[in-house]
């Protein structure tokens, strides 16, 4: 029988293992709630909005509460920050002794719940820089490269926990029959090459030029500059997209766009981009804004947004080159003459 998560965590420092185990238990209970769908009376929206003004799903609130309870139960966690809460939370019992901070998106992709599409929980573990004092927002604002661990649980046909403590990426599948996470991939790697990309094409008119060029070249297929046909996906659930990339490669893009020039992207750096970038880099992939490694960004605020381009290294590096190209797009006609989706004249 493959090792359990508990056995795998035996190789990690005990305090960190305790935090991961608490998160895994919360994810197991969230998986049960998600799998029951409307039967758990957890479908539909709360009659309130979260800190970003977004409608909150009942499952968002359930997941947020369950993870907060799990973290409060670990004496190693001084505090946490959630997508669903404007400010960080100090642990009642451990704020002045816990050595870790945890940042999480309790239920990413939750607008897909009624459609029964895979959703997930994303988490990031940081060292509390001022251990011995109750954590404030400043202690959380660390670059992703300082993460001690990061992971996600994807609630899909199977519930899978993908985790890194800084020495590669492992995947554990939940066996609900025995209520145990079993190691099912000991070393997850992102294939360096791919012919698949994921982007919300409805935003095409707003994208920055290097992304316009990259996608146009992919869509041009064998007749175009890439001399290869590409496939496209968009699930609108980042956890599901990243999990697909870990299973067969690909590039996920939520780029800077000028739909809302003040917002550099849709995804938040602390609990979406940075933990996913940590996992992707640990698995041999790349994760950038287009001009900078995501793990090098020092957040100014807890809910800061950032452009995200991540996945198979060779494709991400190509997109970075396009961002660095001072003549971007001036030398390739498709971008200049017609929209991506209008067939060539004649
Ligand atoms: P929700 O959690 O509100 O469903 O948003 C999911 C998400 O943050 C990320 O998981 C998706 O990749 C992205 O938003 C989808 O954004 P669009 O709805 O603009 O495609």
Short mmCIF file of C-alpha atoms and ligand atoms in Angstrom, two decimals:
data_model
loop_
_atom_site.label_atom_id
_atom_site.label_comp_id
_atom_site.label_asym_id
_atom_site.label_seq_id
_atom_site.Cartn_x
_atom_site.Cartn_y
_atom_site.Cartn_z
CA UNK A 1 0.00 0.00 0.00
CA UNK A 2 1.34 3.48 -0.89
CA UNK A 3 2.47 5.67 2.00
CA UNK A 4 -0.07 7.87 3.71
CA UNK A 5 0.30 11.64 3.99
CA UNK A 6 1.03 11.15 7.69
CA UNK A 7 3.92 8.82 6.85
CA UNK A 8 5.23 11.21 4.17
CA UNK A 9 5.09 14.09 6.66
CA UNK A 10 7.36 12.12 9.03
CA UNK A 11 10.25 13.43 6.90
CA UNK A 12 9.23 17.06 7.52
CA UNK A 13 9.95 19.15 10.64
CA UNK A 14 7.29 18.20 13.21
CA UNK A 15 5.79 21.72 13.54
CA UNK A 16 5.37 22.01 9.76
CA UNK A 17 3.95 18.50 9.56
CA UNK A 18 1.39 19.50 12.19
CA UNK A 19 0.27 22.51 10.14
CA UNK A 20 0.00 20.51 6.89
CA UNK A 21 -1.92 17.73 8.67
CA UNK A 22 -4.41 20.30 10.04
CA UNK A 23 -4.90 21.78 6.57
CA UNK A 24 -5.34 18.30 5.05
CA UNK A 25 -8.04 17.43 7.60
CA UNK A 26 -9.91 20.64 6.74
CA UNK A 27 -9.61 19.85 3.01
CA UNK A 28 -11.00 16.36 3.63
CA UNK A 29 -14.09 17.88 5.27
CA UNK A 30 -14.45 20.49 2.51
CA UNK A 31 -14.24 17.66 -0.04
CA UNK A 32 -17.16 15.92 1.66
CA UNK A 33 -19.22 19.13 1.67
CA UNK A 34 -18.41 19.83 -2.00
CA UNK A 35 -19.27 16.24 -3.03
CA UNK A 36 -22.70 16.47 -1.37
CA UNK A 37 -23.57 19.47 -3.56
CA UNK A 38 -27.09 20.76 -2.86
CA UNK A 39 -27.71 17.88 -0.46
CA UNK A 40 -25.51 19.60 2.10
CA UNK A 41 -27.59 22.75 1.86
CA UNK A 42 -24.33 24.52 1.03
CA UNK A 43 -25.13 25.56 -2.53
CA UNK A 44 -26.15 29.04 -3.44
CA UNK A 45 -24.99 32.42 -2.29
CA UNK A 46 -24.78 34.01 1.13
CA UNK A 47 -26.63 37.28 1.35
CA UNK A 48 -23.35 39.12 1.81
CA UNK A 49 -20.19 39.93 -0.14
CA UNK A 50 -16.53 39.27 0.63
CA UNK A 51 -13.81 41.85 1.08
CA UNK A 52 -13.56 42.23 -2.72
CA UNK A 53 -17.26 42.91 -3.14
CA UNK A 54 -17.74 39.45 -4.68
CA UNK A 55 -20.86 37.45 -3.91
CA UNK A 56 -19.96 34.76 -1.37
CA UNK A 57 -21.03 31.18 -2.00
CA UNK A 58 -22.24 29.27 1.06
CA UNK A 59 -19.39 26.84 0.43
CA UNK A 60 -16.89 29.73 0.43
CA UNK A 61 -17.98 30.60 3.95
CA UNK A 62 -18.01 26.95 5.08
CA UNK A 63 -14.51 26.32 3.70
CA UNK A 64 -13.16 29.55 5.16
CA UNK A 65 -14.51 28.70 8.61
CA UNK A 66 -13.28 25.08 8.49
CA UNK A 67 -9.73 26.06 7.57
CA UNK A 68 -9.63 28.81 10.21
CA UNK A 69 -10.76 26.28 12.85
CA UNK A 70 -8.08 23.82 11.70
CA UNK A 71 -5.33 26.47 11.89
CA UNK A 72 -6.54 27.65 15.30
CA UNK A 73 -6.06 24.06 16.51
CA UNK A 74 -2.32 24.08 15.65
CA UNK A 75 -0.05 25.61 18.26
CA UNK A 76 2.46 26.25 15.49
CA UNK A 77 0.26 28.78 13.64
CA UNK A 78 0.41 32.37 14.93
CA UNK A 79 -2.11 33.68 12.44
CA UNK A 80 -3.64 33.38 8.99
CA UNK A 81 -5.06 35.42 6.12
CA UNK A 82 -7.89 34.37 3.83
CA UNK A 83 -9.22 35.58 0.48
CA UNK A 84 -12.56 35.85 2.26
CA UNK A 85 -11.36 38.17 5.03
CA UNK A 86 -10.07 41.74 4.59
CA UNK A 87 -7.60 41.52 7.46
CA UNK A 88 -5.43 38.73 8.87
CA UNK A 89 -6.57 36.75 11.92
CA UNK A 90 -4.38 36.25 14.97
CA UNK A 91 -4.68 32.81 16.51
CA UNK A 92 -6.49 33.07 19.86
CA UNK A 93 -4.19 30.70 21.70
CA UNK A 94 -0.98 30.84 19.65
CA UNK A 95 -0.57 34.38 18.33
CA UNK A 96 2.47 35.01 20.50
CA UNK A 97 4.16 31.62 20.11
CA UNK A 98 3.34 30.12 16.70
CA UNK A 99 6.23 30.09 14.22
CA UNK A 100 4.11 29.98 11.04
CA UNK A 101 1.68 32.16 9.14
CA UNK A 102 -0.75 30.62 6.65
CA UNK A 103 -2.42 32.35 3.70
CA UNK A 104 -5.21 30.61 1.80
CA UNK A 105 -7.97 30.78 -0.77
CA UNK A 106 -10.57 28.53 0.87
CA UNK A 107 -12.48 27.69 -2.28
CA UNK A 108 -10.96 28.79 -5.55
CA UNK A 109 -13.24 28.55 -8.58
CA UNK A 110 -16.34 28.71 -6.41
CA UNK A 111 -18.39 30.47 -9.09
CA UNK A 112 -18.36 27.06 -10.81
CA UNK A 113 -19.96 25.15 -7.94
CA UNK A 114 -23.49 24.92 -9.38
CA UNK A 115 -21.95 23.66 -12.65
CA UNK A 116 -20.27 20.82 -10.75
CA UNK A 117 -16.86 21.82 -12.10
CA UNK A 118 -13.72 21.07 -10.07
CA UNK A 119 -12.91 23.67 -7.42
CA UNK A 120 -10.13 23.74 -4.85
CA UNK A 121 -8.37 25.09 -1.80
CA UNK A 122 -4.99 26.82 -2.16
CA UNK A 123 -2.62 27.42 0.77
CA UNK A 124 0.78 28.94 1.48
CA UNK A 125 2.89 28.55 4.65
CA UNK A 126 5.31 31.31 5.70
CA UNK A 127 7.60 31.77 8.67
CA UNK A 128 6.26 34.32 11.15
CA UNK A 129 9.03 36.96 10.89
CA UNK A 130 8.24 38.44 14.31
CA UNK A 131 7.64 35.25 16.28
CA UNK A 132 6.62 35.96 19.86
CA UNK A 133 4.44 38.88 18.83
CA UNK A 134 0.87 38.65 17.51
CA UNK A 135 1.12 38.84 13.69
CA UNK A 136 0.03 41.96 11.81
CA UNK A 137 -0.44 42.40 8.05
CA UNK A 138 3.20 43.45 7.59
CA UNK A 139 4.46 39.99 8.62
CA UNK A 140 2.49 38.38 5.79
CA UNK A 141 3.87 40.61 3.02
CA UNK A 142 6.74 38.30 2.05
CA UNK A 143 7.91 37.33 -1.44
CA UNK A 144 6.75 33.90 -2.58
CA UNK A 145 10.34 32.67 -2.59
CA UNK A 146 10.19 32.72 1.22
CA UNK A 147 7.37 30.19 1.37
CA UNK A 148 8.13 27.19 3.59
CA UNK A 149 5.43 25.08 1.94
CA UNK A 150 2.54 25.48 -0.48
CA UNK A 151 -0.19 23.26 -1.83
CA UNK A 152 -3.71 22.85 -3.06
CA UNK A 153 -6.53 20.37 -2.82
CA UNK A 154 -8.54 19.90 -6.01
CA UNK A 155 -12.09 18.64 -5.44
CA UNK A 156 -12.75 16.82 -8.69
CA UNK A 157 -13.67 13.28 -9.74
CA UNK A 158 -10.97 12.43 -7.20
CA UNK A 159 -9.85 14.67 -4.37
CA UNK A 160 -6.10 15.23 -4.71
CA UNK A 161 -3.72 17.14 -2.44
CA UNK A 162 -0.65 18.51 -4.28
CA UNK A 163 2.05 19.66 -1.89
CA UNK A 164 5.62 20.93 -1.71
CA UNK A 165 7.74 21.62 1.37
CA UNK A 166 10.61 22.85 -0.80
CA UNK A 167 12.04 19.55 -2.05
CA UNK A 168 9.89 18.69 -5.05
CA UNK A 169 6.15 18.17 -5.43
CA UNK A 170 4.10 15.18 -4.27
CA UNK A 171 0.44 14.30 -4.87
CA UNK A 172 -1.88 12.44 -2.50
CA UNK A 173 -5.30 11.07 -3.41
CA UNK A 174 -7.99 10.96 -0.74
CA UNK A 175 -9.38 7.49 -0.12
CA UNK A 176 -12.80 8.27 1.42
CA UNK A 177 -13.22 4.58 2.31
CA UNK A 178 -10.45 4.80 4.89
CA UNK A 179 -10.39 8.60 5.27
CA UNK A 180 -6.69 8.68 4.38
CA UNK A 181 -4.58 10.58 1.83
CA UNK A 182 -2.46 8.09 -0.11
CA UNK A 183 0.72 9.07 -1.99
CA UNK A 184 -0.12 8.63 -5.68
CA UNK A 185 2.67 10.69 -7.32
CA UNK A 186 5.95 10.92 -5.42
CA UNK A 187 7.58 13.41 -7.79
CA UNK A 188 5.31 15.62 -9.90
CA UNK A 189 7.04 17.28 -12.89
CA UNK A 190 5.73 19.79 -15.42
CA UNK A 191 6.63 18.64 -18.98
CA UNK A 192 8.93 21.28 -20.49
CA UNK A 193 7.16 21.23 -23.87
CA UNK A 194 3.46 21.61 -24.54
CA UNK A 195 0.95 22.30 -27.29
CA UNK A 196 -1.83 23.41 -24.96
CA UNK A 197 -2.64 26.81 -23.47
CA UNK A 198 -5.35 28.10 -21.14
CA UNK A 199 -6.67 31.66 -21.23
CA UNK A 200 -10.06 33.38 -21.04
CA UNK A 201 -10.34 34.30 -24.73
CA UNK A 202 -13.27 36.65 -24.07
CA UNK A 203 -10.71 39.14 -22.76
CA UNK A 204 -8.61 39.03 -25.93
CA UNK A 205 -9.22 42.66 -26.90
CA UNK A 206 -7.78 43.77 -23.54
CA UNK A 207 -4.62 41.66 -23.46
CA UNK A 208 -1.13 43.14 -23.49
CA UNK A 209 0.61 42.81 -26.89
CA UNK A 210 3.09 39.99 -26.12
CA UNK A 211 0.19 37.78 -25.03
CA UNK A 212 -1.79 38.80 -28.13
CA UNK A 213 1.17 37.69 -30.22
CA UNK A 214 1.70 34.42 -28.36
CA UNK A 215 -1.95 33.38 -28.59
CA UNK A 216 -2.24 34.49 -32.23
CA UNK A 217 0.75 32.32 -33.11
CA UNK A 218 -0.75 29.34 -31.28
CA UNK A 219 -4.09 29.83 -33.10
CA UNK A 220 -2.31 30.11 -36.46
CA UNK A 221 -1.33 26.47 -36.03
CA UNK A 222 0.79 24.58 -38.55
CA UNK A 223 0.45 27.38 -41.12
CA UNK A 224 1.73 29.97 -38.68
CA UNK A 225 5.10 30.87 -37.15
CA UNK A 226 4.96 28.01 -34.63
CA UNK A 227 4.40 25.41 -37.40
CA UNK A 228 2.34 23.41 -34.95
CA UNK A 229 -1.30 23.06 -33.96
CA UNK A 230 -2.23 23.98 -30.39
CA UNK A 231 -5.16 23.10 -28.15
CA UNK A 232 -6.93 25.54 -25.84
CA UNK A 233 -8.65 25.06 -22.48
CA UNK A 234 -10.39 27.38 -20.01
CA UNK A 235 -12.08 25.97 -16.90
CA UNK A 236 -12.27 29.25 -14.93
CA UNK A 237 -10.93 27.40 -11.90
CA UNK A 238 -7.21 27.98 -11.44
CA UNK A 239 -6.74 24.89 -9.29
CA UNK A 240 -8.19 22.69 -12.04
CA UNK A 241 -6.04 24.39 -14.70
CA UNK A 242 -2.83 24.00 -12.69
CA UNK A 243 -3.69 20.37 -11.92
CA UNK A 244 -4.09 19.69 -15.63
CA UNK A 245 -0.67 21.27 -16.24
CA UNK A 246 0.84 18.98 -13.59
CA UNK A 247 -0.76 16.01 -15.32
CA UNK A 248 0.22 16.77 -18.97
CA UNK A 249 1.89 20.17 -19.28
CA UNK A 250 0.47 23.41 -20.64
CA UNK A 251 0.49 27.16 -20.09
CA UNK A 252 -2.02 29.02 -17.93
CA UNK A 253 -2.39 32.75 -18.52
CA UNK A 254 -4.36 35.40 -16.69
CA UNK A 255 -2.30 38.29 -18.08
CA UNK A 256 -2.19 41.98 -17.46
CA UNK A 257 -5.04 43.50 -19.43
CA UNK A 258 -6.38 47.00 -19.93
CA UNK A 259 -9.97 46.10 -19.07
CA UNK A 260 -9.31 47.74 -15.70
CA UNK A 261 -5.89 49.44 -16.10
CA UNK A 262 -5.64 50.00 -12.35
CA UNK A 263 -5.81 46.24 -11.77
CA UNK A 264 -2.77 44.38 -13.21
CA UNK A 265 -4.68 41.09 -13.45
CA UNK A 266 -7.41 39.14 -11.69
CA UNK A 267 -5.46 36.73 -9.52
CA UNK A 268 -4.11 37.56 -6.08
CA UNK A 269 -0.43 37.13 -5.44
CA UNK A 270 -0.44 35.87 -1.85
CA UNK A 271 -2.96 33.03 -1.96
CA UNK A 272 -3.26 32.17 -5.66
CA UNK A 273 -0.20 33.18 -7.70
CA UNK A 274 2.61 32.67 -5.16
CA UNK A 275 1.64 29.20 -3.87
CA UNK A 276 0.96 27.97 -7.42
CA UNK A 277 4.25 29.50 -8.62
CA UNK A 278 6.10 27.75 -5.77
CA UNK A 279 4.62 24.40 -6.80
CA UNK A 280 5.23 24.97 -10.52
CA UNK A 281 8.89 25.96 -10.02
CA UNK A 282 9.41 23.04 -7.63
CA UNK A 283 8.08 20.79 -10.42
CA UNK A 284 10.46 22.19 -13.05
CA UNK A 285 8.08 24.66 -14.64
CA UNK A 286 8.16 28.48 -14.74
CA UNK A 287 5.85 31.15 -13.29
CA UNK A 288 6.06 34.84 -14.24
CA UNK A 289 4.10 38.07 -14.54
CA UNK A 290 5.48 38.37 -18.08
CA UNK A 291 8.46 40.43 -17.02
CA UNK A 292 9.28 39.08 -13.53
CA UNK A 293 9.30 35.76 -11.67
CA UNK A 294 6.14 35.59 -9.57
CA UNK A 295 8.11 34.32 -6.57
CA UNK A 296 10.21 37.52 -6.52
CA UNK A 297 7.24 39.85 -6.04
CA UNK A 298 7.10 41.53 -2.62
CA UNK A 299 3.40 42.21 -2.04
CA UNK A 300 2.39 45.73 -0.98
CA UNK A 301 -0.99 44.56 0.32
CA UNK A 302 -2.57 41.28 1.37
CA UNK A 303 -4.98 41.10 -1.59
CA UNK A 304 -2.72 42.54 -4.26
CA UNK A 305 -3.49 41.35 -7.79
CA UNK A 306 -0.86 40.27 -10.29
CA UNK A 307 -0.66 39.00 -13.88
CA UNK A 308 -0.02 35.24 -14.01
CA UNK A 309 1.66 33.19 -16.75
CA UNK A 310 2.79 29.74 -15.61
CA UNK A 311 3.42 26.18 -16.73
CA UNK A 312 5.71 24.42 -19.19
CA UNK A 313 9.08 26.15 -19.05
CA UNK A 314 9.83 26.43 -22.77
CA UNK A 315 6.52 28.17 -23.50
CA UNK A 316 6.69 30.50 -20.50
CA UNK A 317 10.23 31.49 -21.52
CA UNK A 318 8.96 32.24 -25.04
CA UNK A 319 6.28 34.56 -23.62
CA UNK A 320 8.91 36.29 -21.46
CA UNK A 321 11.01 36.84 -24.61
CA UNK A 322 8.00 38.43 -26.31
CA UNK A 323 7.61 40.79 -23.35
CA UNK A 324 11.29 41.72 -23.69
CA UNK A 325 11.03 42.24 -27.48
CA UNK A 326 11.17 46.02 -28.11
CA UNK A 327 9.59 45.45 -31.53
CA UNK A 328 6.84 43.18 -30.13
CA UNK A 329 4.29 42.30 -32.81
CA UNK A 330 5.40 44.91 -35.36
CA UNK A 331 6.89 42.25 -37.60
CA UNK A 332 4.09 39.70 -37.65
CA UNK A 333 1.02 40.67 -39.77
CA UNK A 334 -1.80 38.77 -38.09
CA UNK A 335 -1.79 40.98 -35.03
CA UNK A 336 -1.66 44.20 -37.09
CA UNK A 337 -4.24 43.45 -39.76
CA UNK A 338 -7.15 41.58 -38.22
CA UNK A 339 -8.54 40.20 -35.05
CA UNK A 340 -7.46 36.77 -33.91
CA UNK A 341 -10.76 35.20 -34.77
CA UNK A 342 -11.55 36.74 -38.18
CA UNK A 343 -10.62 34.35 -41.03
CA UNK A 344 -8.04 35.70 -43.52
CA UNK A 345 -9.58 37.67 -46.45
CA UNK A 346 -9.85 35.84 -49.78
P1 LIG B 1 -13.91 32.42 -8.47
O1 LIG B 1 -13.27 31.80 -7.26
O2 LIG B 1 -14.64 33.69 -8.20
O3 LIG B 1 -14.72 31.43 -9.26
O4 LIG B 1 -12.68 32.89 -9.43
C1 LIG B 1 -11.81 31.87 -9.87
C2 LIG B 1 -10.55 32.55 -10.35
O5 LIG B 1 -10.00 33.36 -9.34
C3 LIG B 1 -9.52 31.54 -10.84
O6 LIG B 1 -9.61 30.31 -10.20
C4 LIG B 1 -9.84 31.42 -12.31
O7 LIG B 1 -8.72 31.07 -13.09
C5 LIG B 1 -10.31 32.82 -12.66
O8 LIG B 1 -10.85 33.39 -11.46
C6 LIG B 1 -11.40 32.79 -13.70
O9 LIG B 1 -11.64 34.14 -14.06
P2 LIG B 1 -12.72 34.44 -15.21
O10 LIG B 1 -14.06 34.16 -14.60
O11 LIG B 1 -12.49 35.90 -15.54
O12 LIG B 1 -12.42 33.52 -16.34
#
